[in-house]
PDB file of C-alpha atoms in Angstrom:
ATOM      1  CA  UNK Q   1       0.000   0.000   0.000  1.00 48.00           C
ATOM      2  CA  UNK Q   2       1.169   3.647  -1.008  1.00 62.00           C
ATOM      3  CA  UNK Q   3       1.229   6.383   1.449  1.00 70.00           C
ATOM      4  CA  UNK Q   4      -2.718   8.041   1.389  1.00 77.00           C
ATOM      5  CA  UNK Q   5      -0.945  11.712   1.288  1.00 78.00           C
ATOM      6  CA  UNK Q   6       0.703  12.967  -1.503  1.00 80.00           C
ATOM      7  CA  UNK Q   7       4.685  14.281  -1.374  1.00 79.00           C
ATOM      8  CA  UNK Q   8       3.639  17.354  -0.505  1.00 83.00           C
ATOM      9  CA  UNK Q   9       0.906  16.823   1.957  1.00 82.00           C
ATOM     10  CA  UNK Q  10       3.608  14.184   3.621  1.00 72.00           C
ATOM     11  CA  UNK Q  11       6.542  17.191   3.740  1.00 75.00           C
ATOM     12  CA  UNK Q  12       3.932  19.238   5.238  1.00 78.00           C
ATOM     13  CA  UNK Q  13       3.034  16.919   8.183  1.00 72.00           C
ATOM     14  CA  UNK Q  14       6.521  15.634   8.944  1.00 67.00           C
ATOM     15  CA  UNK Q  15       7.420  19.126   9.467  1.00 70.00           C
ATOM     16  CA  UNK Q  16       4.674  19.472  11.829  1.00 66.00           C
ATOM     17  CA  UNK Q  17       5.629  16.837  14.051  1.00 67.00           C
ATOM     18  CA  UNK Q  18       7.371  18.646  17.461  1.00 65.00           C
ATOM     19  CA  UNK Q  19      10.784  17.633  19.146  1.00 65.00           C
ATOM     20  CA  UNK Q  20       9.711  19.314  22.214  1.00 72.00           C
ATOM     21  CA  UNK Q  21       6.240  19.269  24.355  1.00 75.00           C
ATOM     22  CA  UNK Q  22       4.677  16.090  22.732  1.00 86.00           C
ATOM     23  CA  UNK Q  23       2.465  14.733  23.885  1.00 86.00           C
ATOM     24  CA  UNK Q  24       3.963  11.809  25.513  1.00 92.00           C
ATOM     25  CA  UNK Q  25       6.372  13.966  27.386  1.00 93.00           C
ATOM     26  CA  UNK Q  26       3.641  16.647  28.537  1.00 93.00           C
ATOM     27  CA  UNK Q  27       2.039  12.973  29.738  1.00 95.00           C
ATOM     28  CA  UNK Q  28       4.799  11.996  32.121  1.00 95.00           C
ATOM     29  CA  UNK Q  29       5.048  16.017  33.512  1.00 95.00           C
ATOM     30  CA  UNK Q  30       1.767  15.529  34.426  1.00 95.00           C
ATOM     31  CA  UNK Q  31       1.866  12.408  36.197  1.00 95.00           C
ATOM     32  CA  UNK Q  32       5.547  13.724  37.789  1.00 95.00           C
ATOM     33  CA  UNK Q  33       3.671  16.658  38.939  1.00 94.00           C
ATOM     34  CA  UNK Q  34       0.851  14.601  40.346  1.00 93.00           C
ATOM     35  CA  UNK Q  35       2.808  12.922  42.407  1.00 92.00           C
ATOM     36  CA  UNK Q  36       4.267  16.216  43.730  1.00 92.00           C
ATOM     37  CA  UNK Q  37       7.916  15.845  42.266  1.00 92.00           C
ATOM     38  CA  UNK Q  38       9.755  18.636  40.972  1.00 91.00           C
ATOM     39  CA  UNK Q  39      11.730  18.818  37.567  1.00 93.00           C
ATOM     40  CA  UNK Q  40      13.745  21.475  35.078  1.00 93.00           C
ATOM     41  CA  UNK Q  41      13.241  21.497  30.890  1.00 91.00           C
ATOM     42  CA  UNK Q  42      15.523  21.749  28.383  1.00 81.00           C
ATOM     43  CA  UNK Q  43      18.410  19.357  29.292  1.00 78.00           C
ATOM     44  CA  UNK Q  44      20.436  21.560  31.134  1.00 74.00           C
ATOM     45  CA  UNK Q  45      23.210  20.990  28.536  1.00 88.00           C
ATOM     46  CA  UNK Q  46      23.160  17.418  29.169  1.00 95.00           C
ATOM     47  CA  UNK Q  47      24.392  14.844  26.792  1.00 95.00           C
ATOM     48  CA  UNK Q  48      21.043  13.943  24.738  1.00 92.00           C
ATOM     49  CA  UNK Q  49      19.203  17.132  25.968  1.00 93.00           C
ATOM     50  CA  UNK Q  50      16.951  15.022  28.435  1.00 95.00           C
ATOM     51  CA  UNK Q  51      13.102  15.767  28.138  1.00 94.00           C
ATOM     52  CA  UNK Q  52      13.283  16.227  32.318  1.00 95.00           C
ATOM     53  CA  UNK Q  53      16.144  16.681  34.280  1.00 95.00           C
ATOM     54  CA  UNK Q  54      15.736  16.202  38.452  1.00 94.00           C
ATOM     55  CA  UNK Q  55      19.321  17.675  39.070  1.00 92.00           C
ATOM     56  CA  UNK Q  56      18.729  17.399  42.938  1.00 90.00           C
ATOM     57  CA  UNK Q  57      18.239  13.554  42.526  1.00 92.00           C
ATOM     58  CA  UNK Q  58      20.983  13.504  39.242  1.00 94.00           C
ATOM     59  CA  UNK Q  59      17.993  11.741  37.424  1.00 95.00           C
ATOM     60  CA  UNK Q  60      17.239  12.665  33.723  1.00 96.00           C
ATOM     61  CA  UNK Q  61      14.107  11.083  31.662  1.00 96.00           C
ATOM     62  CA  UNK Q  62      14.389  10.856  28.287  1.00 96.00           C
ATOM     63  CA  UNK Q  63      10.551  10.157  26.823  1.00 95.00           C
ATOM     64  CA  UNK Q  64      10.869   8.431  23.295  1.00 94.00           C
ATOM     65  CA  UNK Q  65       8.467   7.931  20.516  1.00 91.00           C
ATOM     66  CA  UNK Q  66       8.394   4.087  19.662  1.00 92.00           C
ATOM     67  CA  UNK Q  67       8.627   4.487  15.775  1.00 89.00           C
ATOM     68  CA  UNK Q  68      11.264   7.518  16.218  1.00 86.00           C
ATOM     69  CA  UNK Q  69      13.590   5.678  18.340  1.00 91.00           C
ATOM     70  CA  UNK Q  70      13.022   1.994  16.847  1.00 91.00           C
ATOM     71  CA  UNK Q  71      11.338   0.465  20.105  1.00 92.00           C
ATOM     72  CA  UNK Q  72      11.052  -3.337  19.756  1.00 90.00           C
ATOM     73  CA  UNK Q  73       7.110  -2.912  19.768  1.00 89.00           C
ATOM     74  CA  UNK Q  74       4.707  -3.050  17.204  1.00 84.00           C
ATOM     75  CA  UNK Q  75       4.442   0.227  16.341  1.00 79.00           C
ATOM     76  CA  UNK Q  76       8.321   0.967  16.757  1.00 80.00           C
ATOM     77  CA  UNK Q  77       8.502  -2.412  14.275  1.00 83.00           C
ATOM     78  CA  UNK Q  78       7.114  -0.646  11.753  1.00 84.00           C
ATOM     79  CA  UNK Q  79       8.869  -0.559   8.463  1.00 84.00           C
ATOM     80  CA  UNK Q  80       7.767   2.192   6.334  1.00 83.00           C
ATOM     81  CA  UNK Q  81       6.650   1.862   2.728  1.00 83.00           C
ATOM     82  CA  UNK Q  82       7.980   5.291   1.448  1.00 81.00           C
ATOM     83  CA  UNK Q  83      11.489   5.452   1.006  1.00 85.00           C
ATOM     84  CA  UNK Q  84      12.092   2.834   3.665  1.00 89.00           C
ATOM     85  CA  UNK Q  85      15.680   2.874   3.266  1.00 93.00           C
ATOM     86  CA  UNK Q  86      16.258   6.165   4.219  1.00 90.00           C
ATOM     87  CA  UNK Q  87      14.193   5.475   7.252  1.00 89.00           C
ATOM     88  CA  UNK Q  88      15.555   2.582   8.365  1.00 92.00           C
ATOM     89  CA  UNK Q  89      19.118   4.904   8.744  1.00 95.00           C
ATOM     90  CA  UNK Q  90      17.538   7.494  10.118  1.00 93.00           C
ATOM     91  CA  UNK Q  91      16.181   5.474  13.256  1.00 93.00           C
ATOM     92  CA  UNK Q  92      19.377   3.908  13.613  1.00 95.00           C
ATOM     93  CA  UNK Q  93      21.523   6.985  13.603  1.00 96.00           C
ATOM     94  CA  UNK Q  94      18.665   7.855  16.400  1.00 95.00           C
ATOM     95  CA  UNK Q  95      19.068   4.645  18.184  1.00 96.00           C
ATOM     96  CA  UNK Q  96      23.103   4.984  17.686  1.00 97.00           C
ATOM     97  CA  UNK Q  97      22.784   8.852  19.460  1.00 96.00           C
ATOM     98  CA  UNK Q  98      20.666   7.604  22.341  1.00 96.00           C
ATOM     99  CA  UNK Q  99      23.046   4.650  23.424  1.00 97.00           C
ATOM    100  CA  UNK Q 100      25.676   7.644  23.263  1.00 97.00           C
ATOM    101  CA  UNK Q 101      23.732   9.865  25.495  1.00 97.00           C
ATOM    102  CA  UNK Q 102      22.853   7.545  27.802  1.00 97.00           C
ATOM    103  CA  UNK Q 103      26.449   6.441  28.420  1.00 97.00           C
ATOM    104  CA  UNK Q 104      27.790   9.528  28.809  1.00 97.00           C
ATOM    105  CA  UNK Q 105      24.961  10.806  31.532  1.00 97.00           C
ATOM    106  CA  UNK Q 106      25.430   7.503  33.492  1.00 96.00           C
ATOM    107  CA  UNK Q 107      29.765   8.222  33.105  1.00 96.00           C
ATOM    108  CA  UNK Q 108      28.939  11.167  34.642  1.00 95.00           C
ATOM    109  CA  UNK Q 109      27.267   9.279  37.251  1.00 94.00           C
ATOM    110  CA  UNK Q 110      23.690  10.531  36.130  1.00 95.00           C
ATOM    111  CA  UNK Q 111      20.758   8.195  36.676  1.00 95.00           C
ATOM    112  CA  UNK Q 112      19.149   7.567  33.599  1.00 95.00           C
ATOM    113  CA  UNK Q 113      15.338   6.208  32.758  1.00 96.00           C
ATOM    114  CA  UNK Q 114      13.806   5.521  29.261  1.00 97.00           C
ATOM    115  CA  UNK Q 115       9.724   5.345  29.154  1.00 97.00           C
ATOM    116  CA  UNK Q 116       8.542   4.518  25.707  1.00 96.00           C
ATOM    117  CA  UNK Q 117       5.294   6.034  24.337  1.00 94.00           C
ATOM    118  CA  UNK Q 118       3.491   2.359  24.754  1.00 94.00           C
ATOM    119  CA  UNK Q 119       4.259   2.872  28.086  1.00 93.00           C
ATOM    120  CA  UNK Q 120       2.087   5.435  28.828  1.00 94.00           C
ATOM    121  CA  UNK Q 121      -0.956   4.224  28.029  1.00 92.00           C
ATOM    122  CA  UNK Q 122      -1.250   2.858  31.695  1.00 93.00           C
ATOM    123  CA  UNK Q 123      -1.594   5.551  34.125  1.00 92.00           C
ATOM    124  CA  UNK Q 124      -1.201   3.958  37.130  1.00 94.00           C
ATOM    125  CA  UNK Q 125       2.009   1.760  35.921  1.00 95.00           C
ATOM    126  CA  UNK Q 126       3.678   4.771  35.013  1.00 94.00           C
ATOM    127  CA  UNK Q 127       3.209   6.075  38.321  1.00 94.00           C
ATOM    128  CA  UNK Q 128       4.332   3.561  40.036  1.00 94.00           C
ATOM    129  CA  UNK Q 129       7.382   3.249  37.948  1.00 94.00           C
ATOM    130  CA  UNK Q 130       7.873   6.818  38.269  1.00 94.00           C
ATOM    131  CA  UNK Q 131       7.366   7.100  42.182  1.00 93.00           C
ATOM    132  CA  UNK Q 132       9.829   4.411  42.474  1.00 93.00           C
ATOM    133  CA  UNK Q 133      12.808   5.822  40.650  1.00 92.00           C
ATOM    134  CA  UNK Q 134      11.842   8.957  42.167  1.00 89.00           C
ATOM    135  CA  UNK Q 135      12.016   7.517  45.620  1.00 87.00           C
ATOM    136  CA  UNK Q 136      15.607   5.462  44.439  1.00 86.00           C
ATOM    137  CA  UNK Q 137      17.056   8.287  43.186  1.00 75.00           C
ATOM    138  CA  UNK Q 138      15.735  10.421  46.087  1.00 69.00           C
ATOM    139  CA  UNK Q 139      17.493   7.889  48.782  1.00 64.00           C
ATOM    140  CA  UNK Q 140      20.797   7.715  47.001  1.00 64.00           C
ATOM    141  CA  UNK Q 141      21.303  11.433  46.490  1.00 59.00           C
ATOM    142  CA  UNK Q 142      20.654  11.969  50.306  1.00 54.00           C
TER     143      UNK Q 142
END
């Protein structure tokens, strides 16, 4: 199957999609703020420019899109139609620049966590998985 948008129509919502304040990540503020925990934007110049950065606690989340960042799900296993090859190197160079940042924040004894957009879909799971790195992160930086 072709893609159902023309060229154009395609250029014009790739460059709509946002690198900042998507919806996933405005997801886990909420349920961070929720549960009463404080956080900073914009990476502080951290490798990877984190999505939130707890720099009391030395804990950075990084919130990924499954397709963007090749997540081993079903919607991150998608393979394109349209000009799959370029794709394909795209996500990798994306999955290459993640296992980068990630080593160098946790070299620089940063504590790192990953939540996937599938992740989110169950509220109460994600807070419990956030209250507990939250609380670990909270208990070693003490």
């Amino acid at each position: 199957m072709t893609d159902v948008y023309g060229p154009e129509k395609r250029s014009a919502v790739m460059r709509r999609v946002r690198a900042r304040d998507t919806g996933p990540e405005l997801k886990v503020r909420k349920r961070l703020r929720v549960l009463g925990v404080g956080y900073r934007l914009g990476g502080w110049g951290l490798p990877g420019r984190p999505d939130v950065v707890m720099p009391g606690r030395r804990l950075t989340i990084f919130v990924h899109g499954c397709f963007w960042h090749g997540h081993d799900c079903p919607r991150g296993g998608r393979e394109p139609k349209t000009n799959p090859d370029y794709w394909r190197a795209k996500i990798e160079r994306n999955r290459q620049r993640d296992r980068t940042a990630l080593d160098a924040l946790e070299n620089s004894d940063w504590r790192t966590l990953v939540l996937w957009e599938c992740q989110l879909k169950d509220e109460a799971a994600l807070d419990r998985r956030l209250a507990a790195v939250v609380s670990q992160a909270a208990s070693v930086s003490a």
